């Protein structure tokens, strides 16, 4: 969930203030009113003076940004959205975007003060380590508050530091892991784009075909993570066995 998202008490759905939905979509706040005036974006729901935007607004904003990035004009996007709405395909398209982007990351954040961070890591952590961790996205720093987006990552880091592994080298490993994970994600996405969506992209697909793609995303989402975890476990088992055998030989 975006840090600016809240849950609607009645429906349980996520809702966003104007600044938060703009940040989540990667657009400027002033663009929201412009898109509404041009008919690209439905108006928000109002509670008094507060305008609340939904996940549907966020999804449509991301779609608009994608189409703009691919060379469509605002008028062209309006015509395209109108055609999809008339053909009944827009709801499938927006549902597909939600399905493709939701729930990939399930993290439990942990926040603490800088003093608590120093107490947790002791002298092993330096200010430079914190700056580098923030640059890599492992922590967020807001004044005196440091937030780890992933509790498991924090626990693993603390465990390694307490076993004597320098924090700088843990960050080196994390940097390497991010690069490899990005390459693997690129491979999975390219396979899906080529063989499930097709070379022409989403625009020529019918509502039925969009539903097929959404179902494929739903089926493949857990598989990707399981494949990576399984192969990493197998690789670790082989590597540890080889290391133990080498250690035993050197002890003889």
PDB file of N, CA, C and O in Angstrom, residues 41-89:
ATOM      1  N   UNK A  41     -10.513  11.371 -16.623  1.00  0.00           N
ATOM      2  CA  UNK A  41     -10.512  10.891 -15.247  1.00  0.00           C
ATOM      3  C   UNK A  41     -11.831  11.249 -14.575  1.00  0.00           C
ATOM      4  O   UNK A  41     -12.228  12.414 -14.578  1.00  0.00           O
ATOM      5  N   UNK A  42     -12.525  10.266 -13.998  1.00  0.00           N
ATOM      6  CA  UNK A  42     -13.778  10.583 -13.285  1.00  0.00           C
ATOM      7  C   UNK A  42     -13.493  11.471 -12.077  1.00  0.00           C
ATOM      8  O   UNK A  42     -12.388  11.430 -11.511  1.00  0.00           O
ATOM      9  N   UNK A  43     -14.451  12.280 -11.662  1.00  0.00           N
ATOM     10  CA  UNK A  43     -14.219  13.137 -10.486  1.00  0.00           C
ATOM     11  C   UNK A  43     -14.074  12.292  -9.222  1.00  0.00           C
ATOM     12  O   UNK A  43     -14.605  11.178  -9.140  1.00  0.00           O
ATOM     13  N   UNK A  44     -13.359  12.798  -8.235  1.00  0.00           N
ATOM     14  CA  UNK A  44     -13.203  12.063  -6.977  1.00  0.00           C
ATOM     15  C   UNK A  44     -14.472  12.138  -6.141  1.00  0.00           C
ATOM     16  O   UNK A  44     -15.377  12.931  -6.420  1.00  0.00           O
ATOM     17  N   UNK A  45     -14.528  11.304  -5.115  1.00  0.00           N
ATOM     18  CA  UNK A  45     -15.647  11.370  -4.163  1.00  0.00           C
ATOM     19  C   UNK A  45     -15.270  12.374  -3.080  1.00  0.00           C
ATOM     20  O   UNK A  45     -14.141  12.348  -2.574  1.00  0.00           O
ATOM     21  N   UNK A  46     -16.187  13.230  -2.734  1.00  0.00           N
ATOM     22  CA  UNK A  46     -15.882  14.297  -1.784  1.00  0.00           C
ATOM     23  C   UNK A  46     -16.523  14.044  -0.430  1.00  0.00           C
ATOM     24  O   UNK A  46     -17.663  13.575  -0.346  1.00  0.00           O
ATOM     25  N   UNK A  47     -15.754  14.339   0.599  1.00  0.00           N
ATOM     26  CA  UNK A  47     -16.246  14.354   1.969  1.00  0.00           C
ATOM     27  C   UNK A  47     -15.895  15.716   2.535  1.00  0.00           C
ATOM     28  O   UNK A  47     -14.749  15.956   2.926  1.00  0.00           O
ATOM     29  N   UNK A  48     -16.850  16.607   2.541  1.00  0.00           N
ATOM     30  CA  UNK A  48     -16.560  17.971   2.944  1.00  0.00           C
ATOM     31  C   UNK A  48     -15.623  18.610   1.937  1.00  0.00           C
ATOM     32  O   UNK A  48     -15.899  18.641   0.738  1.00  0.00           O
ATOM     33  N   UNK A  49     -14.488  19.082   2.422  1.00  0.00           N
ATOM     34  CA  UNK A  49     -13.518  19.741   1.554  1.00  0.00           C
ATOM     35  C   UNK A  49     -12.452  18.781   1.041  1.00  0.00           C
ATOM     36  O   UNK A  49     -11.553  19.192   0.306  1.00  0.00           O
ATOM     37  N   UNK A  50     -12.541  17.521   1.433  1.00  0.00           N
ATOM     38  CA  UNK A  50     -11.528  16.538   1.045  1.00  0.00           C
ATOM     39  C   UNK A  50     -12.007  15.757  -0.168  1.00  0.00           C
ATOM     40  O   UNK A  50     -13.130  15.237  -0.180  1.00  0.00           O
ATOM     41  N   UNK A  51     -11.151  15.680  -1.193  1.00  0.00           N
ATOM     42  CA  UNK A  51     -11.431  14.878  -2.381  1.00  0.00           C
ATOM     43  C   UNK A  51     -10.698  13.550  -2.248  1.00  0.00           C
ATOM     44  O   UNK A  51      -9.479  13.515  -2.066  1.00  0.00           O
ATOM     45  N   UNK A  52     -11.453  12.452  -2.307  1.00  0.00           N
ATOM     46  CA  UNK A  52     -10.877  11.118  -2.157  1.00  0.00           C
ATOM     47  C   UNK A  52     -10.838  10.415  -3.511  1.00  0.00           C
ATOM     48  O   UNK A  52     -11.848  10.309  -4.205  1.00  0.00           O
ATOM     49  N   UNK A  53      -9.666   9.907  -3.857  1.00  0.00           N
ATOM     50  CA  UNK A  53      -9.481   9.139  -5.080  1.00  0.00           C
ATOM     51  C   UNK A  53      -9.334   7.659  -4.721  1.00  0.00           C
ATOM     52  O   UNK A  53      -8.843   7.317  -3.651  1.00  0.00           O
ATOM     53  N   UNK A  54      -9.752   6.789  -5.643  1.00  0.00           N
ATOM     54  CA  UNK A  54      -9.761   5.353  -5.395  1.00  0.00           C
ATOM     55  C   UNK A  54      -8.655   4.655  -6.176  1.00  0.00           C
ATOM     56  O   UNK A  54      -7.916   5.278  -6.964  1.00  0.00           O
ATOM     57  N   UNK A  55      -8.561   3.330  -5.996  1.00  0.00           N
ATOM     58  CA  UNK A  55      -7.628   2.534  -6.790  1.00  0.00           C
ATOM     59  C   UNK A  55      -7.975   2.598  -8.270  1.00  0.00           C
ATOM     60  O   UNK A  55      -7.088   2.497  -9.124  1.00  0.00           O
ATOM     61  N   UNK A  56      -9.270   2.749  -8.593  1.00  0.00           N
ATOM     62  CA  UNK A  56      -9.660   2.888  -9.999  1.00  0.00           C
ATOM     63  C   UNK A  56      -9.076   4.164 -10.599  1.00  0.00           C
ATOM     64  O   UNK A  56      -8.643   4.173 -11.759  1.00  0.00           O
ATOM     65  N   UNK A  57      -9.081   5.245  -9.836  1.00  0.00           N
ATOM     66  CA  UNK A  57      -8.448   6.480 -10.311  1.00  0.00           C
ATOM     67  C   UNK A  57      -6.955   6.260 -10.524  1.00  0.00           C
ATOM     68  O   UNK A  57      -6.389   6.701 -11.548  1.00  0.00           O
ATOM     69  N   UNK A  58      -6.315   5.597  -9.570  1.00  0.00           N
ATOM     70  CA  UNK A  58      -4.881   5.353  -9.682  1.00  0.00           C
ATOM     71  C   UNK A  58      -4.572   4.504 -10.915  1.00  0.00           C
ATOM     72  O   UNK A  58      -3.625   4.789 -11.663  1.00  0.00           O
ATOM     73  N   UNK A  59      -5.372   3.482 -11.138  1.00  0.00           N
ATOM     74  CA  UNK A  59      -5.175   2.618 -12.294  1.00  0.00           C
ATOM     75  C   UNK A  59      -5.321   3.400 -13.592  1.00  0.00           C
ATOM     76  O   UNK A  59      -4.513   3.274 -14.516  1.00  0.00           O
ATOM     77  N   UNK A  60      -6.360   4.241 -13.670  1.00  0.00           N
ATOM     78  CA  UNK A  60      -6.580   5.004 -14.896  1.00  0.00           C
ATOM     79  C   UNK A  60      -5.466   6.024 -15.103  1.00  0.00           C
ATOM     80  O   UNK A  60      -5.027   6.237 -16.246  1.00  0.00           O
ATOM     81  N   UNK A  61      -4.978   6.636 -14.035  1.00  0.00           N
ATOM     82  CA  UNK A  61      -3.869   7.582 -14.166  1.00  0.00           C
ATOM     83  C   UNK A  61      -2.621   6.901 -14.710  1.00  0.00           C
ATOM     84  O   UNK A  61      -1.902   7.458 -15.553  1.00  0.00           O
ATOM     85  N   UNK A  62      -2.354   5.695 -14.226  1.00  0.00           N
ATOM     86  CA  UNK A  62      -1.195   4.956 -14.739  1.00  0.00           C
ATOM     87  C   UNK A  62      -1.375   4.604 -16.210  1.00  0.00           C
ATOM     88  O   UNK A  62      -0.422   4.655 -16.998  1.00  0.00           O
ATOM     89  N   UNK A  63      -2.596   4.251 -16.589  1.00  0.00           N
ATOM     90  CA  UNK A  63      -2.881   3.950 -17.986  1.00  0.00           C
ATOM     91  C   UNK A  63      -2.684   5.193 -18.851  1.00  0.00           C
ATOM     92  O   UNK A  63      -2.079   5.124 -19.934  1.00  0.00           O
ATOM     93  N   UNK A  64      -3.166   6.326 -18.399  1.00  0.00           N
ATOM     94  CA  UNK A  64      -3.000   7.574 -19.143  1.00  0.00           C
ATOM     95  C   UNK A  64      -1.517   7.898 -19.315  1.00  0.00           C
ATOM     96  O   UNK A  64      -1.067   8.250 -20.413  1.00  0.00           O
ATOM     97  N   UNK A  65      -0.745   7.757 -18.229  1.00  0.00           N
ATOM     98  CA  UNK A  65       0.687   8.048 -18.297  1.00  0.00           C
ATOM     99  C   UNK A  65       1.390   7.120 -19.278  1.00  0.00           C
ATOM    100  O   UNK A  65       2.268   7.544 -20.037  1.00  0.00           O
ATOM    101  N   UNK A  66       0.984   5.851 -19.279  1.00  0.00           N
ATOM    102  CA  UNK A  66       1.584   4.887 -20.197  1.00  0.00           C
ATOM    103  C   UNK A  66       1.285   5.268 -21.643  1.00  0.00           C
ATOM    104  O   UNK A  66       2.180   5.235 -22.505  1.00  0.00           O
ATOM    105  N   UNK A  67       0.049   5.633 -21.923  1.00  0.00           N
ATOM    106  CA  UNK A  67      -0.328   5.993 -23.287  1.00  0.00           C
ATOM    107  C   UNK A  67       0.361   7.287 -23.734  1.00  0.00           C
ATOM    108  O   UNK A  67       0.809   7.403 -24.886  1.00  0.00           O
ATOM    109  N   UNK A  68       0.471   8.255 -22.830  1.00  0.00           N
ATOM    110  CA  UNK A  68       1.198   9.485 -23.156  1.00  0.00           C
ATOM    111  C   UNK A  68       2.658   9.179 -23.473  1.00  0.00           C
ATOM    112  O   UNK A  68       3.232   9.754 -24.413  1.00  0.00           O
ATOM    113  N   UNK A  69       3.247   8.283 -22.683  1.00  0.00           N
ATOM    114  CA  UNK A  69       4.640   7.913 -22.904  1.00  0.00           C
ATOM    115  C   UNK A  69       4.855   7.196 -24.226  1.00  0.00           C
ATOM    116  O   UNK A  69       5.982   7.159 -24.739  1.00  0.00           O
ATOM    117  N   UNK A  70       3.802   6.628 -24.774  1.00  0.00           N
ATOM    118  CA  UNK A  70       3.911   5.918 -26.047  1.00  0.00           C
ATOM    119  C   UNK A  70       3.485   6.780 -27.234  1.00  0.00           C
ATOM    120  O   UNK A  70       3.331   6.291 -28.345  1.00  0.00           O
ATOM    121  N   UNK A  71       3.326   8.071 -26.983  1.00  0.00           N
ATOM    122  CA  UNK A  71       3.116   8.996 -28.081  1.00  0.00           C
ATOM    123  C   UNK A  71       1.684   9.400 -28.349  1.00  0.00           C
ATOM    124  O   UNK A  71       1.412  10.165 -29.287  1.00  0.00           O
ATOM    125  N   UNK A  72       0.723   8.911 -27.548  1.00  0.00           N
ATOM    126  CA  UNK A  72      -0.664   9.306 -27.741  1.00  0.00           C
ATOM    127  C   UNK A  72      -0.861  10.745 -27.272  1.00  0.00           C
ATOM    128  O   UNK A  72      -0.266  11.181 -26.282  1.00  0.00           O
ATOM    129  N   UNK A  73      -1.733  11.485 -27.971  1.00  0.00           N
ATOM    130  CA  UNK A  73      -2.130  12.811 -27.511  1.00  0.00           C
ATOM    131  C   UNK A  73      -3.262  12.657 -26.500  1.00  0.00           C
ATOM    132  O   UNK A  73      -3.879  11.596 -26.379  1.00  0.00           O
ATOM    133  N   UNK A  74      -3.556  13.739 -25.773  1.00  0.00           N
ATOM    134  CA  UNK A  74      -4.652  13.713 -24.816  1.00  0.00           C
ATOM    135  C   UNK A  74      -5.972  13.428 -25.538  1.00  0.00           C
ATOM    136  O   UNK A  74      -6.799  12.641 -25.070  1.00  0.00           O
ATOM    137  N   UNK A  75      -6.179  14.065 -26.703  1.00  0.00           N
ATOM    138  CA  UNK A  75      -7.404  13.810 -27.459  1.00  0.00           C
ATOM    139  C   UNK A  75      -7.460  12.358 -27.927  1.00  0.00           C
ATOM    140  O   UNK A  75      -8.520  11.727 -27.906  1.00  0.00           O
ATOM    141  N   UNK A  76      -6.318  11.831 -28.340  1.00  0.00           N
ATOM    142  CA  UNK A  76      -6.271  10.441 -28.776  1.00  0.00           C
ATOM    143  C   UNK A  76      -6.586   9.478 -27.649  1.00  0.00           C
ATOM    144  O   UNK A  76      -7.277   8.467 -27.847  1.00  0.00           O
ATOM    145  N   UNK A  77      -6.084   9.794 -26.443  1.00  0.00           N
ATOM    146  CA  UNK A  77      -6.376   8.942 -25.291  1.00  0.00           C
ATOM    147  C   UNK A  77      -7.854   9.003 -24.944  1.00  0.00           C
ATOM    148  O   UNK A  77      -8.475   7.987 -24.631  1.00  0.00           O
ATOM    149  N   UNK A  78      -8.442  10.202 -25.021  1.00  0.00           N
ATOM    150  CA  UNK A  78      -9.874  10.344 -24.738  1.00  0.00           C
ATOM    151  C   UNK A  78     -10.697   9.499 -25.703  1.00  0.00           C
ATOM    152  O   UNK A  78     -11.640   8.816 -25.301  1.00  0.00           O
ATOM    153  N   UNK A  79     -10.331   9.519 -26.980  1.00  0.00           N
ATOM    154  CA  UNK A  79     -11.057   8.732 -27.974  1.00  0.00           C
ATOM    155  C   UNK A  79     -10.859   7.238 -27.723  1.00  0.00           C
ATOM    156  O   UNK A  79     -11.799   6.442 -27.861  1.00  0.00           O
ATOM    157  N   UNK A  80      -9.642   6.863 -27.352  1.00  0.00           N
ATOM    158  CA  UNK A  80      -9.355   5.453 -27.098  1.00  0.00           C
ATOM    159  C   UNK A  80     -10.133   4.956 -25.883  1.00  0.00           C
ATOM    160  O   UNK A  80     -10.737   3.876 -25.913  1.00  0.00           O
ATOM    161  N   UNK A  81     -10.148   5.749 -24.814  1.00  0.00           N
ATOM    162  CA  UNK A  81     -10.892   5.362 -23.621  1.00  0.00           C
ATOM    163  C   UNK A  81     -12.387   5.278 -23.912  1.00  0.00           C
ATOM    164  O   UNK A  81     -13.073   4.366 -23.435  1.00  0.00           O
ATOM    165  N   UNK A  82     -12.887   6.225 -24.713  1.00  0.00           N
ATOM    166  CA  UNK A  82     -14.311   6.205 -25.060  1.00  0.00           C
ATOM    167  C   UNK A  82     -14.647   4.954 -25.872  1.00  0.00           C
ATOM    168  O   UNK A  82     -15.688   4.324 -25.655  1.00  0.00           O
ATOM    169  N   UNK A  83     -13.749   4.588 -26.797  1.00  0.00           N
ATOM    170  CA  UNK A  83     -13.991   3.393 -27.611  1.00  0.00           C
ATOM    171  C   UNK A  83     -13.978   2.141 -26.747  1.00  0.00           C
ATOM    172  O   UNK A  83     -14.813   1.242 -26.924  1.00  0.00           O
ATOM    173  N   UNK A  84     -13.048   2.076 -25.819  1.00  0.00           N
ATOM    174  CA  UNK A  84     -12.989   0.921 -24.925  1.00  0.00           C
ATOM    175  C   UNK A  84     -14.245   0.858 -24.047  1.00  0.00           C
ATOM    176  O   UNK A  84     -14.766  -0.224 -23.785  1.00  0.00           O
ATOM    177  N   UNK A  85     -14.698   2.031 -23.570  1.00  0.00           N
ATOM    178  CA  UNK A  85     -15.895   2.047 -22.729  1.00  0.00           C
ATOM    179  C   UNK A  85     -17.124   1.589 -23.520  1.00  0.00           C
ATOM    180  O   UNK A  85     -17.941   0.809 -23.028  1.00  0.00           O
ATOM    181  N   UNK A  86     -17.247   2.067 -24.756  1.00  0.00           N
ATOM    182  CA  UNK A  86     -18.394   1.684 -25.577  1.00  0.00           C
ATOM    183  C   UNK A  86     -18.356   0.201 -25.919  1.00  0.00           C
ATOM    184  O   UNK A  86     -19.383  -0.463 -26.002  1.00  0.00           O
ATOM    185  N   UNK A  87     -17.141  -0.320 -26.112  1.00  0.00           N
ATOM    186  CA  UNK A  87     -17.008  -1.737 -26.440  1.00  0.00           C
ATOM    187  C   UNK A  87     -17.018  -2.651 -25.231  1.00  0.00           C
ATOM    188  O   UNK A  87     -16.950  -3.868 -25.368  1.00  0.00           O
ATOM    189  N   UNK A  88     -17.070  -2.071 -24.049  1.00  0.00           N
ATOM    190  CA  UNK A  88     -17.111  -2.877 -22.829  1.00  0.00           C
ATOM    191  C   UNK A  88     -15.765  -3.396 -22.389  1.00  0.00           C
ATOM    192  O   UNK A  88     -15.683  -4.216 -21.477  1.00  0.00           O
ATOM    193  N   UNK A  89     -14.692  -2.930 -23.049  1.00  0.00           N
ATOM    194  CA  UNK A  89     -13.382  -3.479 -22.721  1.00  0.00           C
ATOM    195  C   UNK A  89     -12.609  -2.697 -21.674  1.00  0.00           C
ATOM    196  O   UNK A  89     -11.595  -3.180 -21.171  1.00  0.00           O
TER     197      UNK A  89
END
